[in-house]
Amino acid sequence: MESALKILTDVSGGIAGRSLEEWNAAYAKVENYFHALRIRNKPLLGQLVLRVLERAQKRAPAEPQRSATELAVEEMERLVTGWFAEVLQISPANSDQMLSTRGRLALLLADMPGKWQDQFLRPSPWPEEFVGAMRETFLLAGPDFQLSKMTPRPLDLGPITTLSNLGKFPYVRMALAWILFALLLIAIFWLTHGGFEQVKDRWSLLIDWFKQNG
């Protein structure tokens, strides 16, 4: 484990040129990451988060354009990936880009959170059983193991989609408007030239028929 942590505020009340709000957001981000790895021991969790933030704090003055969260996430990834490389005896420089992903999966397959939570991010030596389980599950996690990725695809609504697409064309909308206008004119003409009276007469005949046969 690294030396004692020194996350101290500066004269402005911030840390390494960043506000406390930024560091709070970075803390939450790193904490959620470790939670996803099922680190539930609160003292251990707090210690690991502060370890990452200290590394980000050291970089912060030289990289003023980067947020505290960005720096913390990068340092967290470097710390975890480097630890995977040591446990699995794989050189980070020569390892494939899936080392971090396969390493996290190996942690869960080996049940690190349940059996060896206190070994997470600790320097060597580690229990032989833990190292053996990690290396075995790492092999199970790849290279044949592949994470599935679902690509969003548009819904096929059949004729409804076609009608919706037709509405996008200006000339189609214009034609529909003219058709509706023509139907309106026909309805007005029919009503004003005896159409309403015909309906009224037929309705009266229907009522009389029901009275006679009721």
mmCIF file with all atom_site columns, C-alpha atoms in Angstrom:
data_model
loop_
_atom_site.group_PDB
_atom_site.id
_atom_site.type_symbol
_atom_site.label_atom_id
_atom_site.label_alt_id
_atom_site.label_comp_id
_atom_site.label_asym_id
_atom_site.label_entity_id
_atom_site.label_seq_id
_atom_site.pdbx_PDB_ins_code
_atom_site.Cartn_x
_atom_site.Cartn_y
_atom_site.Cartn_z
_atom_site.occupancy
_atom_site.B_iso_or_equiv
_atom_site.pdbx_formal_charge
_atom_site.auth_seq_id
_atom_site.auth_comp_id
_atom_site.auth_asym_id
_atom_site.auth_atom_id
_atom_site.pdbx_PDB_model_num
ATOM 1   C CA . MET A 1 1   ? 0.000   0.000   0.000   1.00 0.00 ? 1   MET A CA 1
ATOM 2   C CA . GLU A 1 2   ? 1.263   3.484   -0.767  1.00 0.00 ? 2   GLU A CA 1
ATOM 3   C CA . SER A 1 3   ? 2.338   5.972   1.903   1.00 0.00 ? 3   SER A CA 1
ATOM 4   C CA . ALA A 1 4   ? -0.092  8.003   3.979   1.00 0.00 ? 4   ALA A CA 1
ATOM 5   C CA . LEU A 1 5   ? -2.578  9.976   1.907   1.00 0.00 ? 5   LEU A CA 1
ATOM 6   C CA . LYS A 1 6   ? -2.429  13.747  1.892   1.00 0.00 ? 6   LYS A CA 1
ATOM 7   C CA . ILE A 1 7   ? -5.580  15.208  0.395   1.00 0.00 ? 7   ILE A CA 1
ATOM 8   C CA . LEU A 1 8   ? -5.295  18.734  1.780   1.00 0.00 ? 8   LEU A CA 1
ATOM 9   C CA . THR A 1 9   ? -7.015  21.963  0.813   1.00 0.00 ? 9   THR A CA 1
ATOM 10  C CA . ASP A 1 10  ? -4.954  24.894  -0.454  1.00 0.00 ? 10  ASP A CA 1
ATOM 11  C CA . VAL A 1 11  ? -5.236  28.600  0.371   1.00 0.00 ? 11  VAL A CA 1
ATOM 12  C CA . SER A 1 12  ? -8.257  29.056  -1.916  1.00 0.00 ? 12  SER A CA 1
ATOM 13  C CA . GLY A 1 13  ? -10.144 26.269  -0.143  1.00 0.00 ? 13  GLY A CA 1
ATOM 14  C CA . GLY A 1 14  ? -9.797  23.894  -3.094  1.00 0.00 ? 14  GLY A CA 1
ATOM 15  C CA . ILE A 1 15  ? -7.466  20.984  -3.785  1.00 0.00 ? 15  ILE A CA 1
ATOM 16  C CA . ALA A 1 16  ? -4.707  21.230  -6.405  1.00 0.00 ? 16  ALA A CA 1
ATOM 17  C CA . GLY A 1 17  ? -6.475  24.095  -8.158  1.00 0.00 ? 17  GLY A CA 1
ATOM 18  C CA . ARG A 1 18  ? -9.842  22.316  -8.300  1.00 0.00 ? 18  ARG A CA 1
ATOM 19  C CA . SER A 1 19  ? -12.935 23.065  -6.260  1.00 0.00 ? 19  SER A CA 1
ATOM 20  C CA . LEU A 1 20  ? -14.137 20.725  -3.557  1.00 0.00 ? 20  LEU A CA 1
ATOM 21  C CA . GLU A 1 21  ? -17.253 20.105  -5.672  1.00 0.00 ? 21  GLU A CA 1
ATOM 22  C CA . GLU A 1 22  ? -15.045 18.721  -8.456  1.00 0.00 ? 22  GLU A CA 1
ATOM 23  C CA . TRP A 1 23  ? -13.275 16.396  -6.074  1.00 0.00 ? 23  TRP A CA 1
ATOM 24  C CA . ASN A 1 24  ? -16.581 15.296  -4.577  1.00 0.00 ? 24  ASN A CA 1
ATOM 25  C CA . ALA A 1 25  ? -17.754 14.349  -8.073  1.00 0.00 ? 25  ALA A CA 1
ATOM 26  C CA . ALA A 1 26  ? -14.483 12.507  -8.706  1.00 0.00 ? 26  ALA A CA 1
ATOM 27  C CA . TYR A 1 27  ? -14.821 10.683  -5.383  1.00 0.00 ? 27  TYR A CA 1
ATOM 28  C CA . ALA A 1 28  ? -18.354 9.555   -6.268  1.00 0.00 ? 28  ALA A CA 1
ATOM 29  C CA . LYS A 1 29  ? -17.213 8.353   -9.708  1.00 0.00 ? 29  LYS A CA 1
ATOM 30  C CA . VAL A 1 30  ? -14.376 6.241   -8.335  1.00 0.00 ? 30  VAL A CA 1
ATOM 31  C CA . GLU A 1 31  ? -16.497 4.938   -5.478  1.00 0.00 ? 31  GLU A CA 1
ATOM 32  C CA . ASN A 1 32  ? -19.194 3.797   -7.922  1.00 0.00 ? 32  ASN A CA 1
ATOM 33  C CA . TYR A 1 33  ? -16.553 2.006   -9.995  1.00 0.00 ? 33  TYR A CA 1
ATOM 34  C CA . PHE A 1 34  ? -15.332 0.048   -6.985  1.00 0.00 ? 34  PHE A CA 1
ATOM 35  C CA . HIS A 1 35  ? -18.926 -0.608  -5.955  1.00 0.00 ? 35  HIS A CA 1
ATOM 36  C CA . ALA A 1 36  ? -19.452 -2.207  -9.382  1.00 0.00 ? 36  ALA A CA 1
ATOM 37  C CA . LEU A 1 37  ? -16.594 -4.565  -8.495  1.00 0.00 ? 37  LEU A CA 1
ATOM 38  C CA . ARG A 1 38  ? -18.555 -5.382  -5.320  1.00 0.00 ? 38  ARG A CA 1
ATOM 39  C CA . ILE A 1 39  ? -16.102 -3.817  -2.879  1.00 0.00 ? 39  ILE A CA 1
ATOM 40  C CA . ARG A 1 40  ? -18.382 -3.482  0.152   1.00 0.00 ? 40  ARG A CA 1
ATOM 41  C CA . ASN A 1 41  ? -15.901 -3.085  3.007   1.00 0.00 ? 41  ASN A CA 1
ATOM 42  C CA . LYS A 1 42  ? -16.295 0.610   3.796   1.00 0.00 ? 42  LYS A CA 1
ATOM 43  C CA . PRO A 1 43  ? -12.839 1.271   5.354   1.00 0.00 ? 43  PRO A CA 1
ATOM 44  C CA . LEU A 1 44  ? -11.181 -0.524  2.427   1.00 0.00 ? 44  LEU A CA 1
ATOM 45  C CA . LEU A 1 45  ? -13.400 1.263   -0.075  1.00 0.00 ? 45  LEU A CA 1
ATOM 46  C CA . GLY A 1 46  ? -12.609 4.690   1.360   1.00 0.00 ? 46  GLY A CA 1
ATOM 47  C CA . GLN A 1 47  ? -8.906  3.928   1.420   1.00 0.00 ? 47  GLN A CA 1
ATOM 48  C CA . LEU A 1 48  ? -8.895  2.804   -2.219  1.00 0.00 ? 48  LEU A CA 1
ATOM 49  C CA . VAL A 1 49  ? -10.827 5.861   -3.379  1.00 0.00 ? 49  VAL A CA 1
ATOM 50  C CA . LEU A 1 50  ? -8.466  8.247   -1.578  1.00 0.00 ? 50  LEU A CA 1
ATOM 51  C CA . ARG A 1 51  ? -5.512  6.389   -3.047  1.00 0.00 ? 51  ARG A CA 1
ATOM 52  C CA . VAL A 1 52  ? -6.806  7.092   -6.538  1.00 0.00 ? 52  VAL A CA 1
ATOM 53  C CA . LEU A 1 53  ? -7.601  10.722  -5.732  1.00 0.00 ? 53  LEU A CA 1
ATOM 54  C CA . GLU A 1 54  ? -4.098  11.299  -4.377  1.00 0.00 ? 54  GLU A CA 1
ATOM 55  C CA . ARG A 1 55  ? -2.642  10.143  -7.674  1.00 0.00 ? 55  ARG A CA 1
ATOM 56  C CA . ALA A 1 56  ? -5.012  12.463  -9.549  1.00 0.00 ? 56  ALA A CA 1
ATOM 57  C CA . GLN A 1 57  ? -4.134  15.317  -7.186  1.00 0.00 ? 57  GLN A CA 1
ATOM 58  C CA . LYS A 1 58  ? -0.451  15.016  -8.074  1.00 0.00 ? 58  LYS A CA 1
ATOM 59  C CA . ARG A 1 59  ? -1.264  15.412  -11.774 1.00 0.00 ? 59  ARG A CA 1
ATOM 60  C CA . ALA A 1 60  ? -3.800  18.202  -11.396 1.00 0.00 ? 60  ALA A CA 1
ATOM 61  C CA . PRO A 1 61  ? -1.467  21.264  -11.234 1.00 0.00 ? 61  PRO A CA 1
ATOM 62  C CA . ALA A 1 62  ? 0.283   20.271  -14.482 1.00 0.00 ? 62  ALA A CA 1
ATOM 63  C CA . GLU A 1 63  ? -3.000  19.626  -16.331 1.00 0.00 ? 63  GLU A CA 1
ATOM 64  C CA . PRO A 1 64  ? -5.301  22.564  -15.551 1.00 0.00 ? 64  PRO A CA 1
ATOM 65  C CA . GLN A 1 65  ? -7.531  21.839  -18.556 1.00 0.00 ? 65  GLN A CA 1
ATOM 66  C CA . ARG A 1 66  ? -8.554  18.432  -17.188 1.00 0.00 ? 66  ARG A CA 1
ATOM 67  C CA . SER A 1 67  ? -11.315 18.027  -14.632 1.00 0.00 ? 67  SER A CA 1
ATOM 68  C CA . ALA A 1 68  ? -10.730 16.237  -11.367 1.00 0.00 ? 68  ALA A CA 1
ATOM 69  C CA . THR A 1 69  ? -13.077 13.461  -12.484 1.00 0.00 ? 69  THR A CA 1
ATOM 70  C CA . GLU A 1 70  ? -11.169 12.884  -15.743 1.00 0.00 ? 70  GLU A CA 1
ATOM 71  C CA . LEU A 1 71  ? -7.864  12.647  -13.906 1.00 0.00 ? 71  LEU A CA 1
ATOM 72  C CA . ALA A 1 72  ? -9.306  10.354  -11.244 1.00 0.00 ? 72  ALA A CA 1
ATOM 73  C CA . VAL A 1 73  ? -10.843 7.990   -13.800 1.00 0.00 ? 73  VAL A CA 1
ATOM 74  C CA . GLU A 1 74  ? -7.558  7.756   -15.723 1.00 0.00 ? 74  GLU A CA 1
ATOM 75  C CA . GLU A 1 75  ? -5.570  7.074   -12.568 1.00 0.00 ? 75  GLU A CA 1
ATOM 76  C CA . MET A 1 76  ? -8.115  4.528   -11.411 1.00 0.00 ? 76  MET A CA 1
ATOM 77  C CA . GLU A 1 77  ? -7.845  2.679   -14.726 1.00 0.00 ? 77  GLU A CA 1
ATOM 78  C CA . ARG A 1 78  ? -4.048  2.762   -14.630 1.00 0.00 ? 78  ARG A CA 1
ATOM 79  C CA . LEU A 1 79  ? -3.917  1.545   -11.039 1.00 0.00 ? 79  LEU A CA 1
ATOM 80  C CA . VAL A 1 80  ? -6.358  -1.323  -11.592 1.00 0.00 ? 80  VAL A CA 1
ATOM 81  C CA . THR A 1 81  ? -4.879  -2.387  -14.948 1.00 0.00 ? 81  THR A CA 1
ATOM 82  C CA . GLY A 1 82  ? -1.350  -2.305  -13.532 1.00 0.00 ? 82  GLY A CA 1
ATOM 83  C CA . TRP A 1 83  ? -2.446  -4.470  -10.616 1.00 0.00 ? 83  TRP A CA 1
ATOM 84  C CA . PHE A 1 84  ? -4.082  -6.957  -12.988 1.00 0.00 ? 84  PHE A CA 1
ATOM 85  C CA . ALA A 1 85  ? -0.814  -7.141  -14.946 1.00 0.00 ? 85  ALA A CA 1
ATOM 86  C CA . GLU A 1 86  ? 1.144   -7.926  -11.769 1.00 0.00 ? 86  GLU A CA 1
ATOM 87  C CA . VAL A 1 87  ? -1.271  -10.562 -10.482 1.00 0.00 ? 87  VAL A CA 1
ATOM 88  C CA . LEU A 1 88  ? -1.594  -12.234 -13.881 1.00 0.00 ? 88  LEU A CA 1
ATOM 89  C CA . GLN A 1 89  ? 2.090   -11.765 -14.776 1.00 0.00 ? 89  GLN A CA 1
ATOM 90  C CA . ILE A 1 90  ? 1.280   -9.938  -17.992 1.00 0.00 ? 90  ILE A CA 1
ATOM 91  C CA . SER A 1 91  ? 3.272   -6.938  -19.161 1.00 0.00 ? 91  SER A CA 1
ATOM 92  C CA . PRO A 1 92  ? 0.914   -3.927  -19.526 1.00 0.00 ? 92  PRO A CA 1
ATOM 93  C CA . ALA A 1 93  ? 2.960   -2.691  -22.490 1.00 0.00 ? 93  ALA A CA 1
ATOM 94  C CA . ASN A 1 94  ? 2.533   -5.962  -24.380 1.00 0.00 ? 94  ASN A CA 1
ATOM 95  C CA . SER A 1 95  ? -0.939  -6.914  -23.172 1.00 0.00 ? 95  SER A CA 1
ATOM 96  C CA . ASP A 1 96  ? -4.022  -6.642  -25.271 1.00 0.00 ? 96  ASP A CA 1
ATOM 97  C CA . GLN A 1 97  ? -6.448  -3.763  -24.772 1.00 0.00 ? 97  GLN A CA 1
ATOM 98  C CA . MET A 1 98  ? -8.951  -6.083  -23.127 1.00 0.00 ? 98  MET A CA 1
ATOM 99  C CA . LEU A 1 99  ? -6.736  -6.628  -20.057 1.00 0.00 ? 99  LEU A CA 1
ATOM 100 C CA . SER A 1 100 ? -8.811  -4.309  -17.899 1.00 0.00 ? 100 SER A CA 1
ATOM 101 C CA . THR A 1 101 ? -12.134 -5.773  -19.043 1.00 0.00 ? 101 THR A CA 1
ATOM 102 C CA . ARG A 1 102 ? -11.012 -9.387  -18.782 1.00 0.00 ? 102 ARG A CA 1
ATOM 103 C CA . GLY A 1 103 ? -9.348  -8.682  -15.443 1.00 0.00 ? 103 GLY A CA 1
ATOM 104 C CA . ARG A 1 104 ? -12.567 -7.256  -13.965 1.00 0.00 ? 104 ARG A CA 1
ATOM 105 C CA . LEU A 1 105 ? -14.502 -10.242 -15.244 1.00 0.00 ? 105 LEU A CA 1
ATOM 106 C CA . ALA A 1 106 ? -11.898 -12.586 -13.759 1.00 0.00 ? 106 ALA A CA 1
ATOM 107 C CA . LEU A 1 107 ? -12.349 -10.884 -10.374 1.00 0.00 ? 107 LEU A CA 1
ATOM 108 C CA . LEU A 1 108 ? -16.041 -11.689 -10.386 1.00 0.00 ? 108 LEU A CA 1
ATOM 109 C CA . LEU A 1 109 ? -15.622 -15.225 -11.749 1.00 0.00 ? 109 LEU A CA 1
ATOM 110 C CA . ALA A 1 110 ? -13.031 -15.955 -9.059  1.00 0.00 ? 110 ALA A CA 1
ATOM 111 C CA . ASP A 1 111 ? -15.382 -14.515 -6.435  1.00 0.00 ? 111 ASP A CA 1
ATOM 112 C CA . MET A 1 112 ? -12.766 -12.045 -5.248  1.00 0.00 ? 112 MET A CA 1
ATOM 113 C CA . PRO A 1 113 ? -15.385 -9.906  -3.451  1.00 0.00 ? 113 PRO A CA 1
ATOM 114 C CA . GLY A 1 114 ? -16.577 -12.900 -1.450  1.00 0.00 ? 114 GLY A CA 1
ATOM 115 C CA . LYS A 1 115 ? -13.255 -14.612 -0.680  1.00 0.00 ? 115 LYS A CA 1
ATOM 116 C CA . TRP A 1 116 ? -10.366 -12.194 -1.157  1.00 0.00 ? 116 TRP A CA 1
ATOM 117 C CA . GLN A 1 117 ? -11.752 -8.673  -0.982  1.00 0.00 ? 117 GLN A CA 1
ATOM 118 C CA . ASP A 1 118 ? -8.835  -7.581  1.188   1.00 0.00 ? 118 ASP A CA 1
ATOM 119 C CA . GLN A 1 119 ? -6.386  -8.530  -1.591  1.00 0.00 ? 119 GLN A CA 1
ATOM 120 C CA . PHE A 1 120 ? -7.782  -6.069  -4.121  1.00 0.00 ? 120 PHE A CA 1
ATOM 121 C CA . LEU A 1 121 ? -5.060  -3.615  -5.251  1.00 0.00 ? 121 LEU A CA 1
ATOM 122 C CA . ARG A 1 122 ? -2.660  -4.905  -2.611  1.00 0.00 ? 122 ARG A CA 1
ATOM 123 C CA . PRO A 1 123 ? 0.985   -5.437  -3.642  1.00 0.00 ? 123 PRO A CA 1
ATOM 124 C CA . SER A 1 124 ? 2.458   -8.938  -3.731  1.00 0.00 ? 124 SER A CA 1
ATOM 125 C CA . PRO A 1 125 ? 2.713   -11.464 -2.245  1.00 0.00 ? 125 PRO A CA 1
ATOM 126 C CA . TRP A 1 126 ? -0.856  -12.710 -2.583  1.00 0.00 ? 126 TRP A CA 1
ATOM 127 C CA . PRO A 1 127 ? -2.342  -16.039 -1.454  1.00 0.00 ? 127 PRO A CA 1
ATOM 128 C CA . GLU A 1 128 ? -1.517  -18.754 -3.971  1.00 0.00 ? 128 GLU A CA 1
ATOM 129 C CA . GLU A 1 129 ? -5.154  -19.822 -4.120  1.00 0.00 ? 129 GLU A CA 1
ATOM 130 C CA . PHE A 1 130 ? -6.183  -16.279 -5.048  1.00 0.00 ? 130 PHE A CA 1
ATOM 131 C CA . VAL A 1 131 ? -3.514  -15.962 -7.760  1.00 0.00 ? 131 VAL A CA 1
ATOM 132 C CA . GLY A 1 132 ? -4.418  -19.375 -9.175  1.00 0.00 ? 132 GLY A CA 1
ATOM 133 C CA . ALA A 1 133 ? -8.115  -18.539 -9.284  1.00 0.00 ? 133 ALA A CA 1
ATOM 134 C CA . MET A 1 134 ? -7.450  -15.194 -10.944 1.00 0.00 ? 134 MET A CA 1
ATOM 135 C CA . ARG A 1 135 ? -5.250  -16.678 -13.648 1.00 0.00 ? 135 ARG A CA 1
ATOM 136 C CA . GLU A 1 136 ? -7.643  -19.534 -14.311 1.00 0.00 ? 136 GLU A CA 1
ATOM 137 C CA . THR A 1 137 ? -10.696 -17.290 -14.623 1.00 0.00 ? 137 THR A CA 1
ATOM 138 C CA . PHE A 1 138 ? -8.723  -14.795 -16.707 1.00 0.00 ? 138 PHE A CA 1
ATOM 139 C CA . LEU A 1 139 ? -8.121  -17.531 -19.259 1.00 0.00 ? 139 LEU A CA 1
ATOM 140 C CA . LEU A 1 140 ? -11.813 -18.406 -19.164 1.00 0.00 ? 140 LEU A CA 1
ATOM 141 C CA . ALA A 1 141 ? -12.659 -14.762 -19.819 1.00 0.00 ? 141 ALA A CA 1
ATOM 142 C CA . GLY A 1 142 ? -10.752 -14.660 -23.089 1.00 0.00 ? 142 GLY A CA 1
ATOM 143 C CA . PRO A 1 143 ? -9.722  -14.493 -25.822 1.00 0.00 ? 143 PRO A CA 1
ATOM 144 C CA . ASP A 1 144 ? -12.680 -16.574 -27.045 1.00 0.00 ? 144 ASP A CA 1
ATOM 145 C CA . PHE A 1 145 ? -15.011 -14.919 -24.536 1.00 0.00 ? 145 PHE A CA 1
ATOM 146 C CA . GLN A 1 146 ? -16.602 -11.895 -26.199 1.00 0.00 ? 146 GLN A CA 1
ATOM 147 C CA . LEU A 1 147 ? -18.794 -9.215  -24.739 1.00 0.00 ? 147 LEU A CA 1
ATOM 148 C CA . SER A 1 148 ? -21.986 -8.893  -26.730 1.00 0.00 ? 148 SER A CA 1
ATOM 149 C CA . LYS A 1 149 ? -22.992 -5.490  -27.984 1.00 0.00 ? 149 LYS A CA 1
ATOM 150 C CA . MET A 1 150 ? -26.499 -4.680  -29.171 1.00 0.00 ? 150 MET A CA 1
ATOM 151 C CA . THR A 1 151 ? -26.757 -2.101  -31.918 1.00 0.00 ? 151 THR A CA 1
ATOM 152 C CA . PRO A 1 152 ? -30.013 -0.129  -31.879 1.00 0.00 ? 152 PRO A CA 1
ATOM 153 C CA . ARG A 1 153 ? -32.116 -0.850  -34.962 1.00 0.00 ? 153 ARG A CA 1
ATOM 154 C CA . PRO A 1 154 ? -35.117 1.097   -36.212 1.00 0.00 ? 154 PRO A CA 1
ATOM 155 C CA . LEU A 1 155 ? -38.517 -0.482  -35.651 1.00 0.00 ? 155 LEU A CA 1
ATOM 156 C CA . ASP A 1 156 ? -40.225 -1.829  -38.764 1.00 0.00 ? 156 ASP A CA 1
ATOM 157 C CA . LEU A 1 157 ? -43.837 -0.651  -38.594 1.00 0.00 ? 157 LEU A CA 1
ATOM 158 C CA . GLY A 1 158 ? -44.732 -1.812  -42.091 1.00 0.00 ? 158 GLY A CA 1
ATOM 159 C CA . PRO A 1 159 ? -47.341 0.304   -43.942 1.00 0.00 ? 159 PRO A CA 1
ATOM 160 C CA . ILE A 1 160 ? -47.475 2.800   -41.068 1.00 0.00 ? 160 ILE A CA 1
ATOM 161 C CA . THR A 1 161 ? -43.834 3.695   -41.680 1.00 0.00 ? 161 THR A CA 1
ATOM 162 C CA . THR A 1 162 ? -44.556 4.188   -45.380 1.00 0.00 ? 162 THR A CA 1
ATOM 163 C CA . LEU A 1 163 ? -47.466 6.512   -44.664 1.00 0.00 ? 163 LEU A CA 1
ATOM 164 C CA . SER A 1 164 ? -45.392 8.446   -42.166 1.00 0.00 ? 164 SER A CA 1
ATOM 165 C CA . ASN A 1 165 ? -42.588 8.859   -44.671 1.00 0.00 ? 165 ASN A CA 1
ATOM 166 C CA . LEU A 1 166 ? -45.029 10.043  -47.339 1.00 0.00 ? 166 LEU A CA 1
ATOM 167 C CA . GLY A 1 167 ? -46.082 12.842  -45.051 1.00 0.00 ? 167 GLY A CA 1
ATOM 168 C CA . LYS A 1 168 ? -42.544 14.209  -45.194 1.00 0.00 ? 168 LYS A CA 1
ATOM 169 C CA . PHE A 1 169 ? -42.885 15.138  -48.873 1.00 0.00 ? 169 PHE A CA 1
ATOM 170 C CA . PRO A 1 170 ? -44.379 18.607  -49.502 1.00 0.00 ? 170 PRO A CA 1
ATOM 171 C CA . TYR A 1 171 ? -46.310 17.617  -52.638 1.00 0.00 ? 171 TYR A CA 1
ATOM 172 C CA . VAL A 1 172 ? -48.019 14.741  -50.806 1.00 0.00 ? 172 VAL A CA 1
ATOM 173 C CA . ARG A 1 173 ? -49.162 17.050  -48.028 1.00 0.00 ? 173 ARG A CA 1
ATOM 174 C CA . MET A 1 174 ? -50.418 19.530  -50.636 1.00 0.00 ? 174 MET A CA 1
ATOM 175 C CA . ALA A 1 175 ? -52.373 16.814  -52.476 1.00 0.00 ? 175 ALA A CA 1
ATOM 176 C CA . LEU A 1 176 ? -54.000 15.658  -49.243 1.00 0.00 ? 176 LEU A CA 1
ATOM 177 C CA . ALA A 1 177 ? -54.982 19.213  -48.419 1.00 0.00 ? 177 ALA A CA 1
ATOM 178 C CA . TRP A 1 178 ? -56.633 19.677  -51.820 1.00 0.00 ? 178 TRP A CA 1
ATOM 179 C CA . ILE A 1 179 ? -58.503 16.357  -51.482 1.00 0.00 ? 179 ILE A CA 1
ATOM 180 C CA . LEU A 1 180 ? -59.863 17.349  -48.075 1.00 0.00 ? 180 LEU A CA 1
ATOM 181 C CA . PHE A 1 181 ? -60.864 20.754  -49.448 1.00 0.00 ? 181 PHE A CA 1
ATOM 182 C CA . ALA A 1 182 ? -62.690 19.112  -52.387 1.00 0.00 ? 182 ALA A CA 1
ATOM 183 C CA . LEU A 1 183 ? -64.543 16.736  -50.059 1.00 0.00 ? 183 LEU A CA 1
ATOM 184 C CA . LEU A 1 184 ? -65.600 19.684  -47.939 1.00 0.00 ? 184 LEU A CA 1
ATOM 185 C CA . LEU A 1 185 ? -66.985 21.495  -50.995 1.00 0.00 ? 185 LEU A CA 1
ATOM 186 C CA . ILE A 1 186 ? -68.899 18.372  -52.059 1.00 0.00 ? 186 ILE A CA 1
ATOM 187 C CA . ALA A 1 187 ? -70.402 18.023  -48.587 1.00 0.00 ? 187 ALA A CA 1
ATOM 188 C CA . ILE A 1 188 ? -71.485 21.695  -48.553 1.00 0.00 ? 188 ILE A CA 1
ATOM 189 C CA . PHE A 1 189 ? -73.004 21.395  -52.049 1.00 0.00 ? 189 PHE A CA 1
ATOM 190 C CA . TRP A 1 190 ? -74.892 18.236  -51.109 1.00 0.00 ? 190 TRP A CA 1
ATOM 191 C CA . LEU A 1 191 ? -76.316 19.753  -47.926 1.00 0.00 ? 191 LEU A CA 1
ATOM 192 C CA . THR A 1 192 ? -77.385 22.990  -49.619 1.00 0.00 ? 192 THR A CA 1
ATOM 193 C CA . HIS A 1 193 ? -79.082 21.219  -52.557 1.00 0.00 ? 193 HIS A CA 1
ATOM 194 C CA . GLY A 1 194 ? -81.543 19.036  -50.798 1.00 0.00 ? 194 GLY A CA 1
ATOM 195 C CA . GLY A 1 195 ? -79.238 16.498  -49.318 1.00 0.00 ? 195 GLY A CA 1
ATOM 196 C CA . PHE A 1 196 ? -80.200 17.386  -45.768 1.00 0.00 ? 196 PHE A CA 1
ATOM 197 C CA . GLU A 1 197 ? -83.912 17.276  -46.647 1.00 0.00 ? 197 GLU A CA 1
ATOM 198 C CA . GLN A 1 198 ? -83.484 13.818  -48.188 1.00 0.00 ? 198 GLN A CA 1
ATOM 199 C CA . VAL A 1 199 ? -81.867 12.541  -45.022 1.00 0.00 ? 199 VAL A CA 1
ATOM 200 C CA . LYS A 1 200 ? -84.645 14.124  -42.957 1.00 0.00 ? 200 LYS A CA 1
ATOM 201 C CA . ASP A 1 201 ? -87.369 12.533  -45.118 1.00 0.00 ? 201 ASP A CA 1
ATOM 202 C CA . ARG A 1 202 ? -85.757 9.105   -44.966 1.00 0.00 ? 202 ARG A CA 1
ATOM 203 C CA . TRP A 1 203 ? -85.377 9.381   -41.211 1.00 0.00 ? 203 TRP A CA 1
ATOM 204 C CA . SER A 1 204 ? -89.086 10.288  -40.886 1.00 0.00 ? 204 SER A CA 1
ATOM 205 C CA . LEU A 1 205 ? -90.076 7.309   -43.026 1.00 0.00 ? 205 LEU A CA 1
ATOM 206 C CA . LEU A 1 206 ? -87.956 5.032   -40.860 1.00 0.00 ? 206 LEU A CA 1
ATOM 207 C CA . ILE A 1 207 ? -89.627 6.329   -37.695 1.00 0.00 ? 207 ILE A CA 1
ATOM 208 C CA . ASP A 1 208 ? -93.095 5.855   -39.185 1.00 0.00 ? 208 ASP A CA 1
ATOM 209 C CA . TRP A 1 209 ? -92.231 2.292   -40.172 1.00 0.00 ? 209 TRP A CA 1
ATOM 210 C CA . PHE A 1 210 ? -91.139 1.472   -36.603 1.00 0.00 ? 210 PHE A CA 1
ATOM 211 C CA . LYS A 1 211 ? -94.380 2.997   -35.237 1.00 0.00 ? 211 LYS A CA 1
ATOM 212 C CA . GLN A 1 212 ? -96.472 0.895   -37.583 1.00 0.00 ? 212 GLN A CA 1
ATOM 213 C CA . ASN A 1 213 ? -94.604 -2.329  -36.972 1.00 0.00 ? 213 ASN A CA 1
ATOM 214 C CA . GLY A 1 214 ? -93.605 -1.740  -33.362 1.00 0.00 ? 214 GLY A CA 1
#
